[in-house]
Tab-separated table of C-alpha atoms in Angstrom:
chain	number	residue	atom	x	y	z
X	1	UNK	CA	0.000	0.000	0.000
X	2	UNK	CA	1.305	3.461	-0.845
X	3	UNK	CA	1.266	6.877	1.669
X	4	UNK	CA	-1.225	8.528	-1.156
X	5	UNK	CA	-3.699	6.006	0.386
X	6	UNK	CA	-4.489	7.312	3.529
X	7	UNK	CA	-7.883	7.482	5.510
X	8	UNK	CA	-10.137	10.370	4.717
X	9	UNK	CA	-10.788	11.752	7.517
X	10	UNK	CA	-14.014	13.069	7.029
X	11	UNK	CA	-17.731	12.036	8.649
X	12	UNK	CA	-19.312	9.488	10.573
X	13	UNK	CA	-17.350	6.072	10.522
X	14	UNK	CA	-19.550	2.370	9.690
X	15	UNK	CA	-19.887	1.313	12.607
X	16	UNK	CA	-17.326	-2.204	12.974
X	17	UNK	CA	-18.371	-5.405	15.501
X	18	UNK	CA	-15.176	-6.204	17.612
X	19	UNK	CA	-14.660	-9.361	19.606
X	20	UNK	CA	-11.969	-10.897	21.214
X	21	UNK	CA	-9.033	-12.205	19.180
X	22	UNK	CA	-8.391	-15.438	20.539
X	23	UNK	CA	-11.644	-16.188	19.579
X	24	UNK	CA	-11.348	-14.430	16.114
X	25	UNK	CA	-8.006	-16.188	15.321
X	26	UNK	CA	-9.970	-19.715	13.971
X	27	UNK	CA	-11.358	-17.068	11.346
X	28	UNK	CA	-7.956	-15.603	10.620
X	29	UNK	CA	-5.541	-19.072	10.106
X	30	UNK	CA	-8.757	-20.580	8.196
X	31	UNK	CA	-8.535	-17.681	5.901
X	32	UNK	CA	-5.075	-18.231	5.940
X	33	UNK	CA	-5.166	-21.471	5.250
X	34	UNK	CA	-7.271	-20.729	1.797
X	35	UNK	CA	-4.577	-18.159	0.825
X	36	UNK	CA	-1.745	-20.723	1.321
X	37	UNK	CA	-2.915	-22.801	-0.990
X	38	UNK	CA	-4.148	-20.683	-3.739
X	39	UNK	CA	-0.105	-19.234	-3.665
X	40	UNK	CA	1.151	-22.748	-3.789
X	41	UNK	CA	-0.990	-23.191	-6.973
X	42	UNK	CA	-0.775	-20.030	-8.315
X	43	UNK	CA	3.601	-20.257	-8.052
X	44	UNK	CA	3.563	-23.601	-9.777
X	45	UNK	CA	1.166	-22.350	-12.600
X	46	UNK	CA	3.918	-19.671	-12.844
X	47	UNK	CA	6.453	-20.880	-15.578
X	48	UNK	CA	7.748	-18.761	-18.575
X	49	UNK	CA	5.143	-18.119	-21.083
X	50	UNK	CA	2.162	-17.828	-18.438
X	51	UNK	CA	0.038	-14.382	-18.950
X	52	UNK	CA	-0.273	-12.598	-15.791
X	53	UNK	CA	-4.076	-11.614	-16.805
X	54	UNK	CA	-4.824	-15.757	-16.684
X	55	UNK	CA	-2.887	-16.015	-13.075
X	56	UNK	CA	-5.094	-13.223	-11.634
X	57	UNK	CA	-7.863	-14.602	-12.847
X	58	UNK	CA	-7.403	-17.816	-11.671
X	59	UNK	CA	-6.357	-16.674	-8.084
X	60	UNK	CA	-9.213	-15.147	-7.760
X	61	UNK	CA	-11.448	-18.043	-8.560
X	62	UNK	CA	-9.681	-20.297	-6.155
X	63	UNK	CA	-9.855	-17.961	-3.324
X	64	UNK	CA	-13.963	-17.713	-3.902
X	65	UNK	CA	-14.055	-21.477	-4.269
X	66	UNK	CA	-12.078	-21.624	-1.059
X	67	UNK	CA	-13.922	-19.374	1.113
X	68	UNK	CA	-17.149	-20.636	-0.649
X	69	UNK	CA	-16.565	-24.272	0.750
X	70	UNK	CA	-16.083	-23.030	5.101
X	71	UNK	CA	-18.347	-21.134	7.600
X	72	UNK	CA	-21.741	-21.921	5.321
X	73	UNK	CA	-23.947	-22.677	8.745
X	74	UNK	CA	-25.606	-19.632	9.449
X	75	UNK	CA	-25.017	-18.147	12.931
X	76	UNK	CA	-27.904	-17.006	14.517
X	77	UNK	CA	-30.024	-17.099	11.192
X	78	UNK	CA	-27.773	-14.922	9.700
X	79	UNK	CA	-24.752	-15.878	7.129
X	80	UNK	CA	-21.211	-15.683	7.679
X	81	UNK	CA	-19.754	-12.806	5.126
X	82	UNK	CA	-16.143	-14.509	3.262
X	83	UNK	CA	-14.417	-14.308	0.345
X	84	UNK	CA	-11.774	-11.946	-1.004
X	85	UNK	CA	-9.727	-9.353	1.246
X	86	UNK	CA	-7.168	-8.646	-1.152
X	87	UNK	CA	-8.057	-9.718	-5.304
X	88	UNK	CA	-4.776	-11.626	-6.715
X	89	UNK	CA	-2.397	-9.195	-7.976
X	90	UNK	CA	1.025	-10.078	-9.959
X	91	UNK	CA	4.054	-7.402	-9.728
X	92	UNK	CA	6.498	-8.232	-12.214
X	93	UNK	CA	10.568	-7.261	-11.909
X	94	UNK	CA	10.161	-3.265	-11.305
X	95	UNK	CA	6.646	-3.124	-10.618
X	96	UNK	CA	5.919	-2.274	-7.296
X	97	UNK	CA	2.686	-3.711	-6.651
X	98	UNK	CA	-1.003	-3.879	-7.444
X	99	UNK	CA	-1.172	-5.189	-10.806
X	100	UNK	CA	-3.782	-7.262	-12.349
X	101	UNK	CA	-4.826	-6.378	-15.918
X	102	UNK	CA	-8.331	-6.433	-17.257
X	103	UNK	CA	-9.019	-7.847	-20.921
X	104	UNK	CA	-9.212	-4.585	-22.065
X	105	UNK	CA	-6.114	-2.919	-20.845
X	106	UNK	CA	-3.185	-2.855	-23.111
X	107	UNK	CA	-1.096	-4.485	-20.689
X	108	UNK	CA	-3.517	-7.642	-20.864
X	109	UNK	CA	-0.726	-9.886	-23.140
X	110	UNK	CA	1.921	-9.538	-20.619
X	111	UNK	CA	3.932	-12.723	-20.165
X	112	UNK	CA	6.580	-14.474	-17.716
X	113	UNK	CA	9.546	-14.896	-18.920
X	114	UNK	CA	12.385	-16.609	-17.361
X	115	UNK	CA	14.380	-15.043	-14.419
X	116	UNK	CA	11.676	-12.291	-14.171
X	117	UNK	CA	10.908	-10.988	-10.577
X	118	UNK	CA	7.433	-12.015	-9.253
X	119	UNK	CA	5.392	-10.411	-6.613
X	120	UNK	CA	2.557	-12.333	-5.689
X	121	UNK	CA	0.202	-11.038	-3.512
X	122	UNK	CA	-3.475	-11.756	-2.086
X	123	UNK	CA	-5.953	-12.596	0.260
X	124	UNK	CA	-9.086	-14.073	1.732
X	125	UNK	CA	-11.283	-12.862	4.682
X	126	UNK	CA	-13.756	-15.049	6.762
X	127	UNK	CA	-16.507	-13.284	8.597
X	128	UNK	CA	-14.330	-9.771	7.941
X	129	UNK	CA	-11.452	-11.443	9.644
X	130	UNK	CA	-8.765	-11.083	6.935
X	131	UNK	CA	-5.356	-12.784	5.909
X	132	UNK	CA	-3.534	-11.279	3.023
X	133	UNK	CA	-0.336	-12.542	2.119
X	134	UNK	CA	2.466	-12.056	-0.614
X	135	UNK	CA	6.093	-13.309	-1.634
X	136	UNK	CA	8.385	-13.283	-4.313
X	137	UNK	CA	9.849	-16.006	-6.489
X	138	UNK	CA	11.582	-15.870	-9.801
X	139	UNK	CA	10.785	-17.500	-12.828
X	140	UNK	CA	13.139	-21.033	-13.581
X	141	UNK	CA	15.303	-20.708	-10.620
X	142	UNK	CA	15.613	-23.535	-8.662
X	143	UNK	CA	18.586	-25.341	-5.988
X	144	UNK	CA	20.860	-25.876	-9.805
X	145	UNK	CA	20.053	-22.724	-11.039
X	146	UNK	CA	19.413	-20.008	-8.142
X	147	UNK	CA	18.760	-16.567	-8.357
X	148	UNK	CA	22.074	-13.964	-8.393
X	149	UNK	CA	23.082	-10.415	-8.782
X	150	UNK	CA	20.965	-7.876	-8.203
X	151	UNK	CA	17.949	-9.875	-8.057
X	152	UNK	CA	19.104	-12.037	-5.258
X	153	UNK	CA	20.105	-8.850	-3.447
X	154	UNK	CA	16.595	-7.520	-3.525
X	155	UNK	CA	14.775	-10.742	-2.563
X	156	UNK	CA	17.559	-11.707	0.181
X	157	UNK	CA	17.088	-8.211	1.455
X	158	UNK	CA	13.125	-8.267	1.632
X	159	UNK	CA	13.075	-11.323	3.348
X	160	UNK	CA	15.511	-10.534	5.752
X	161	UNK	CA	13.611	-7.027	6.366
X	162	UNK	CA	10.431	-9.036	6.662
X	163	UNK	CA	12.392	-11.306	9.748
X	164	UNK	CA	13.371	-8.584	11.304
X	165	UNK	CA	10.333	-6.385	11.446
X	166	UNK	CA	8.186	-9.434	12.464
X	167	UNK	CA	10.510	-9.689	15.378
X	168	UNK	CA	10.433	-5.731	16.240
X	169	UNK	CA	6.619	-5.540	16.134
X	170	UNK	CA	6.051	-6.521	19.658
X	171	UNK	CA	4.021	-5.105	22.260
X	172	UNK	CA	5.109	-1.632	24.077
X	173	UNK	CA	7.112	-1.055	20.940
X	174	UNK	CA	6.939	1.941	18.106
X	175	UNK	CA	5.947	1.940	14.950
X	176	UNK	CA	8.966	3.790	13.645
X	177	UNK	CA	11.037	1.025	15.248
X	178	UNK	CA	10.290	-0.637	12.570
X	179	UNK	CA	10.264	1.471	9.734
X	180	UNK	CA	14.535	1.808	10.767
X	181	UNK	CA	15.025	-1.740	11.380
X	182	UNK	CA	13.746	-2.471	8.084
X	183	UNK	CA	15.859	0.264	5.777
X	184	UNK	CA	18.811	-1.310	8.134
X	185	UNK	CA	18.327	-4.756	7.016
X	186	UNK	CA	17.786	-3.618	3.504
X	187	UNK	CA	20.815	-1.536	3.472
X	188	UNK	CA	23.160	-4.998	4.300
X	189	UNK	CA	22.286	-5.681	0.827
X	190	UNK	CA	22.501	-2.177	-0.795
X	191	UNK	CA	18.891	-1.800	-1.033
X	192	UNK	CA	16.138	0.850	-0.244
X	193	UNK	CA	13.330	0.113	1.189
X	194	UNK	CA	10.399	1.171	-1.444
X	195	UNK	CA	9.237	4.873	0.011
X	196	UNK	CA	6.378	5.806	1.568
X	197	UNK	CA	5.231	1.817	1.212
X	198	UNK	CA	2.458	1.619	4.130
X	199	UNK	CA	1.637	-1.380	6.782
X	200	UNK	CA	-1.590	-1.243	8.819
X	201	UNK	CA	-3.364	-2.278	11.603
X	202	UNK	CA	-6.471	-4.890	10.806
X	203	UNK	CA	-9.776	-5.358	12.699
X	204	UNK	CA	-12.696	-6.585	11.558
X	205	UNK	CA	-13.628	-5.826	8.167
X	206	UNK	CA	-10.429	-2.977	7.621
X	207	UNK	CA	-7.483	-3.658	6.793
X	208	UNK	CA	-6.174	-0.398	6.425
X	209	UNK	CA	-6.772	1.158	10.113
X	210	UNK	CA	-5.213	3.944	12.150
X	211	UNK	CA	-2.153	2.459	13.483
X	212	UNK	CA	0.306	2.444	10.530
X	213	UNK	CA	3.929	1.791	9.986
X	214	UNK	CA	6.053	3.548	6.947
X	215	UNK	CA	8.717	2.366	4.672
X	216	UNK	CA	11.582	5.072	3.770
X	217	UNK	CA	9.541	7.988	4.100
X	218	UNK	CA	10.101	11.270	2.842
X	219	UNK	CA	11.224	14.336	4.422
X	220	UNK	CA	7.541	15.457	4.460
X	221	UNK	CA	6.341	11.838	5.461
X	222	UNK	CA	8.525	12.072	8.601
X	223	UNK	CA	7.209	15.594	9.644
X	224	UNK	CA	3.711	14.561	9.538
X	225	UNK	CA	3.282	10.569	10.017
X	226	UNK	CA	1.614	9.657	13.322
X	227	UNK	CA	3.651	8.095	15.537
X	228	UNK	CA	1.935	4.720	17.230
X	229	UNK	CA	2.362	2.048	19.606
X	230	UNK	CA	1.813	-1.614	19.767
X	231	UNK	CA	-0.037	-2.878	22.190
X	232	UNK	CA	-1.319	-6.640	23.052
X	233	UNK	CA	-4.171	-8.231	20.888
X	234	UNK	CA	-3.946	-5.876	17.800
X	235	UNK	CA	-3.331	-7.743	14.213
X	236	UNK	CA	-1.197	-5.766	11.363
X	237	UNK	CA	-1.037	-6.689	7.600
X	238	UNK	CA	3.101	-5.914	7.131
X	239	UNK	CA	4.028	-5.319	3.937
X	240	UNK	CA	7.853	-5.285	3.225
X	241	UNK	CA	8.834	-3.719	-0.534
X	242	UNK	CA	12.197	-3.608	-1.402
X	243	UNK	CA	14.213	-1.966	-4.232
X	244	UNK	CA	17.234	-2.709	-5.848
X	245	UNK	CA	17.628	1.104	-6.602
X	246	UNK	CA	19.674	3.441	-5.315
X	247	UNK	CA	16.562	5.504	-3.403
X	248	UNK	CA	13.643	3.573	-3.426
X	249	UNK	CA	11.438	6.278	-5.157
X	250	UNK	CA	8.784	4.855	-7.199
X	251	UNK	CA	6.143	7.012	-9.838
X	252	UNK	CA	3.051	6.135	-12.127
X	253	UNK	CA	3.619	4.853	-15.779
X	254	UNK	CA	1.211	3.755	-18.021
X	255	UNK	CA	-0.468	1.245	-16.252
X	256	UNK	CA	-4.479	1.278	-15.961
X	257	UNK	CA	-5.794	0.928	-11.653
X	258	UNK	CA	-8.027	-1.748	-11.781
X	259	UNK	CA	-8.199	-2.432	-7.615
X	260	UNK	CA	-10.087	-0.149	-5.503
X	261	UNK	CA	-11.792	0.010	-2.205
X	262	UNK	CA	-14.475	1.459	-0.695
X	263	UNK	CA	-13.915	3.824	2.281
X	264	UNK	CA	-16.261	3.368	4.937
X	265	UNK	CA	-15.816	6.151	6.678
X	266	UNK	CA	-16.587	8.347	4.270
X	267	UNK	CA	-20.442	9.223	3.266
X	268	UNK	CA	-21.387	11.464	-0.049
X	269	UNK	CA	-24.344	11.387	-2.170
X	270	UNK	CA	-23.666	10.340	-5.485
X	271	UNK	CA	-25.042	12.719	-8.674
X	272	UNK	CA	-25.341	10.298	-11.150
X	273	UNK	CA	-27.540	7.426	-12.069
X	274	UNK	CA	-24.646	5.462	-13.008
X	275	UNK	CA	-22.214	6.066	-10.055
X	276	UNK	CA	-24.851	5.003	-7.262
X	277	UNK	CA	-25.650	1.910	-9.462
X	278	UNK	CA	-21.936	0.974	-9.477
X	279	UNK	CA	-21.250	2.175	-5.903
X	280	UNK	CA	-24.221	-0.276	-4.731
X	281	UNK	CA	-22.539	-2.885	-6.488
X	282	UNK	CA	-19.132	-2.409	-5.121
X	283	UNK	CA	-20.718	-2.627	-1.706
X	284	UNK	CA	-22.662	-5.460	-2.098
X	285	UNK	CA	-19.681	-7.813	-3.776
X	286	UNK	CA	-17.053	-6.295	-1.981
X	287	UNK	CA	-18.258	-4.898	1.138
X	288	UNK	CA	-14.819	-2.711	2.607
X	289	UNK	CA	-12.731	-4.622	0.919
X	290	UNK	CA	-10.331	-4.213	-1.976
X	291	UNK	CA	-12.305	-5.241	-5.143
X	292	UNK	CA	-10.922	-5.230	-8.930
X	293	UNK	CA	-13.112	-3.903	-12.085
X	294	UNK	CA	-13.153	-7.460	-13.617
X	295	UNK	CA	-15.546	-8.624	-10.514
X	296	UNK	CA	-18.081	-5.785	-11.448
X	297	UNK	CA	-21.396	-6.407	-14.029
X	298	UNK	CA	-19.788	-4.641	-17.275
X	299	UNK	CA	-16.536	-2.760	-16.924
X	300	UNK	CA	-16.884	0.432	-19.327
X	301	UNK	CA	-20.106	1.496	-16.658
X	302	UNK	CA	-18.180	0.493	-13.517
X	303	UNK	CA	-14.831	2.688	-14.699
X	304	UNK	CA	-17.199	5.621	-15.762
X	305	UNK	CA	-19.256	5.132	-12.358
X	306	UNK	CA	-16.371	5.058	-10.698
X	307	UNK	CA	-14.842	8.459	-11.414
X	308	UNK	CA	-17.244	10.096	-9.123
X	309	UNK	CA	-16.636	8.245	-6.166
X	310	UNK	CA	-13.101	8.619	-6.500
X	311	UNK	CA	-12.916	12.051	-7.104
X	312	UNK	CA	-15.689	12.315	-4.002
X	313	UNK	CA	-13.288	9.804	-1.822
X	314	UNK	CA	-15.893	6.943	-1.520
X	315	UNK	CA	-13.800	5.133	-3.011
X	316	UNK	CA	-9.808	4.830	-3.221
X	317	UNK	CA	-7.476	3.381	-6.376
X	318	UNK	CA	-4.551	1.479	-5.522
X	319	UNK	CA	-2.564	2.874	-8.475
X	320	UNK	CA	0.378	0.618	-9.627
X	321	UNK	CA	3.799	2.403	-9.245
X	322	UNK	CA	7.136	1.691	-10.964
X	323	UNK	CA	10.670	2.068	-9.523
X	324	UNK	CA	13.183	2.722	-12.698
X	325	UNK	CA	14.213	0.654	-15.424
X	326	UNK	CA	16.409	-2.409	-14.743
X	327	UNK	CA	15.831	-2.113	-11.113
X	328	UNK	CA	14.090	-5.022	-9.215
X	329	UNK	CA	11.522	-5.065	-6.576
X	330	UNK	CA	11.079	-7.992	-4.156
X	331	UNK	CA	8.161	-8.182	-1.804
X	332	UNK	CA	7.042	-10.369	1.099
X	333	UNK	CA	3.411	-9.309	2.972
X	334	UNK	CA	2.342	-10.890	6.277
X	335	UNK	CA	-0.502	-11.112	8.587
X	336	UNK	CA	0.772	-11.132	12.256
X	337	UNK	CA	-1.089	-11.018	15.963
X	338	UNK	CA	0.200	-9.407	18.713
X	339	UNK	CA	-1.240	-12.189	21.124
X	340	UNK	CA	-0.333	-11.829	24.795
X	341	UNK	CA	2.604	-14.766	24.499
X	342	UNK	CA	4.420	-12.798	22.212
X	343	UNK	CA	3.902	-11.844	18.203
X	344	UNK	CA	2.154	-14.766	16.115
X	345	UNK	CA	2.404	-15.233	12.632
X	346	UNK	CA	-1.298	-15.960	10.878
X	347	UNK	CA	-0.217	-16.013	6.840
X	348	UNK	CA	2.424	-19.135	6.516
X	349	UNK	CA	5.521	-18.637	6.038
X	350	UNK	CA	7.227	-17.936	2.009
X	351	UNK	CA	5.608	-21.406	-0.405
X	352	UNK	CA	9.069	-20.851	-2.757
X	353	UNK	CA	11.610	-18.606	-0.816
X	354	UNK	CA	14.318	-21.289	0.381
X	355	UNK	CA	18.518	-19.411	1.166
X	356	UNK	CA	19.687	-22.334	-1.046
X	357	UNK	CA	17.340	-20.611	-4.417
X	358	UNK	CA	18.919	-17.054	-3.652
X	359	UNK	CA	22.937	-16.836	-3.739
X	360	UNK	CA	24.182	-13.197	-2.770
X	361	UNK	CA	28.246	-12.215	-2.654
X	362	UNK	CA	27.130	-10.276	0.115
X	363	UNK	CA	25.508	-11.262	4.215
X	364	UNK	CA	24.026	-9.755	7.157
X	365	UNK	CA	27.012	-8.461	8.666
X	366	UNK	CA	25.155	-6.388	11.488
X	367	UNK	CA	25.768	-8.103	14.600
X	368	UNK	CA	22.790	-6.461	16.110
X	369	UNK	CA	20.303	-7.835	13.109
X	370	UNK	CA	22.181	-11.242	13.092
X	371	UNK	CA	21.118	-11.529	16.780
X	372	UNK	CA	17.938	-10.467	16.392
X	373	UNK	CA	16.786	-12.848	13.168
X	374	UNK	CA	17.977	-15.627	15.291
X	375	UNK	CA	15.492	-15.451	18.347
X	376	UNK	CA	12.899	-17.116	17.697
X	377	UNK	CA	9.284	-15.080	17.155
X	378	UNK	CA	7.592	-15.835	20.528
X	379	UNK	CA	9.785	-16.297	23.305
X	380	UNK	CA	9.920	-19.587	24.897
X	381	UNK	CA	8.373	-18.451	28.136
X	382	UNK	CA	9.805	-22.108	30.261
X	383	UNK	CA	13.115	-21.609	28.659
X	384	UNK	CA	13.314	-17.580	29.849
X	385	UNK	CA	11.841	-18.529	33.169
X	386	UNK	CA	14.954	-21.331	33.708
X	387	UNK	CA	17.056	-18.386	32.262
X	388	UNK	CA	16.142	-15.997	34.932
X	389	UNK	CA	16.723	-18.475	37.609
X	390	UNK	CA	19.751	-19.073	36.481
X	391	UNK	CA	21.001	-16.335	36.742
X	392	UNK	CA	19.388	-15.046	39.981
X	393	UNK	CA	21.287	-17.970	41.862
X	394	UNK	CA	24.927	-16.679	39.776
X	395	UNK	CA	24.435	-13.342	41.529
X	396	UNK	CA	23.340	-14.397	44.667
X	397	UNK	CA	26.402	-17.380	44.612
X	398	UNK	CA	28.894	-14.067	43.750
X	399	UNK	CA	27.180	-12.116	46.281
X	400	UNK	CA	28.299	-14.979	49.041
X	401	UNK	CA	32.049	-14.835	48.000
């Protein structure tokens, strides 16, 4: 997600039904179960030649026959709301994110080709309870043939970032904590975090809340971002984007927006016939969550009904941004719960990221960073307690001499 997508702070808020998330986290891992699956699938369709129009497509599908097959008691008399929390999306080499072409768009006969840089990235919600996920693999490369240069830089770098900011988002902590651990990490590499690249909190039906975490932000971006601080029980959709590039600055191109999402918290009466039709659609199919054109009755209307709500902030593009020429991005996005034992993951861990597919000339050298990647995510609270003993008795033996 970019800093140009920001809440709109503007009137009354939909009103959002919280519960407790121990109780909420069934929702969450089945969700991410669905999503785990439709990646494996969706990376082994992935071989040169593949369009990216037919792997979006087909993500997509699987993650509505996923959801479509849990939760179908009703609860009360009422149904259980699932499907899609983030539509498929496939990033290719210096494309940041959010691409998924429509028939129509000129863009639509774009290919894999070997050693290209994929971003895969989407997700699945169960009763608003969402788990988005992404990674990146690269076409051909297996344990005979892994990925080098700068390629293997960028990916090594992301997922390394993505390790260490899983491990700094922990209760009590800051949000800019982790928006410096991450351009450290990336720096080991010679690589910039992609700027103003944005992480949020999640409750139930939003995944883009007030607590938020920034990637290399600008001078501006660091005057006026909200500072924030974790606390126990939240859940946070972490995207990590990283750029082989010098600065990490990314810009528009040619490339048509085909995902949006409706903003809840924003009310306006539409003027035309058109845009209310469309609008009601978008909420009825996609509720608050990220929705692309292709899912909408006929796609001329909905892009022409569309303009309205956009330019009246009902409704908010996620624009697809480029980093330069012969620069790679790699990309890793996790769902994580701040659960009172310690941070727990809820996406699984990478389907295709392995060290032995990604050889870099360069390592972690930074001590610190080294240290920190190799605690494990939740402390082992038996093993800290022994610890602690331990080490009581040591100072109260030295204390006797």
């Amino acid at each position: 997600m970019s800093d140009t997508e920001k809440p709109t702070a503007t009137e009354t808020p939909e009103k959002i039904t919280t519960s407790s998330l121990e109780n909420d986290l069934t929702k969450y891992k089945t969700a991410a179960d669905i999503v785990n699956q439709v990646t494996k699938k969706l990376i082994g369709l992935s071989v040169e030649g593949a369009k990216v129009i037919d792997l979006c497509i087909e993500g997509d599908k699987l993650l509505e026959q996923g959801t479509g097959a849990v939760y179908n008691k009703a609860v009360k008399g009422v149904k259980v709301s699932k499907g899609i929390s983030f539509p498929t999306t496939i990033s290719v080499n210096n494309t940041v994110a959010h691409f998924s072409p429509l028939a129509s768009d000129p863009q639509s006969s774009q290919a894999l080709a070997k050693d290209d840089v994929v971003k895969i990235q989407l997700g699945a919600h169960i009763d608003g309870f969402a788990a988005i996920s992404g990674e990146t693999f690269v076409v051909g490369a297996d344990a005979s043939n892994p990925v080098t240069g700068r390629r293997a830089d960028a990916i090594k770098a992301a997922w390394s970032a993505a390790e260490t900011a899983m491990r700094t988002l922990k209760v009590g902590n800051r949000n800019w904590a982790v928006t410096e651990v991450v351009a450290r990490t990336a720096a080991q590499w010679d690589c910039k975090p992609v700027e103003g690249m944005l992480s949020c909190q999640q409750t139930q039906n939003v995944i883009d809340g007030k607590k938020r975490i920034i990637l290399n932000p600008s001078e501006a971006q660091k005057r006026d971002f909200e500072a924030a601080t974790f606390a126990e029980n939240e859940v946070y959709g972490i995207d990590i984007l990283i750029s082989s590039g010098e600065d990490g600055k990314a810009r528009l191109e040619e490339s048509r927006t085909t995902i949006f999402q409706r903003d809840p918290t924003v009310t306006y009466q539409l003027k035309a016939k058109n845009s209310r039709a469309v609008f009601s659609e978008v909420q009825k199919k996609a509720g608050s969550f990220p929705f692309n054109i292709r899912t909408l009755e006929d796609e001329k209307r909905a892009r022409m009904g569309l303009q309205e709500a956009v330019q009246h902030n009902l409704v908010k593009p996620y624009e697809v941004i480029y980093t330069p020429a012969n620069t790679f991005v790699a990309g890793f996005h996790f769902t994580i719960a701040l659960l009172p034992g310690g941070p727990s993951l809820i996406t699984h861990p990478p389907v295709w990221y392995k060290p032995e597919l990604v050889k870099t000339e360069k390592e972690l050298e930074d001590e610190e960073l080294k240290s920190l990647i190799a605690k494990n995510l939740r402390e082992n609270k038996k093993k800290a307690k022994k610890a602690k003993k331990a080490e009581e008795a040591g100072v109260a033996e030295s204390k006797d001499e």
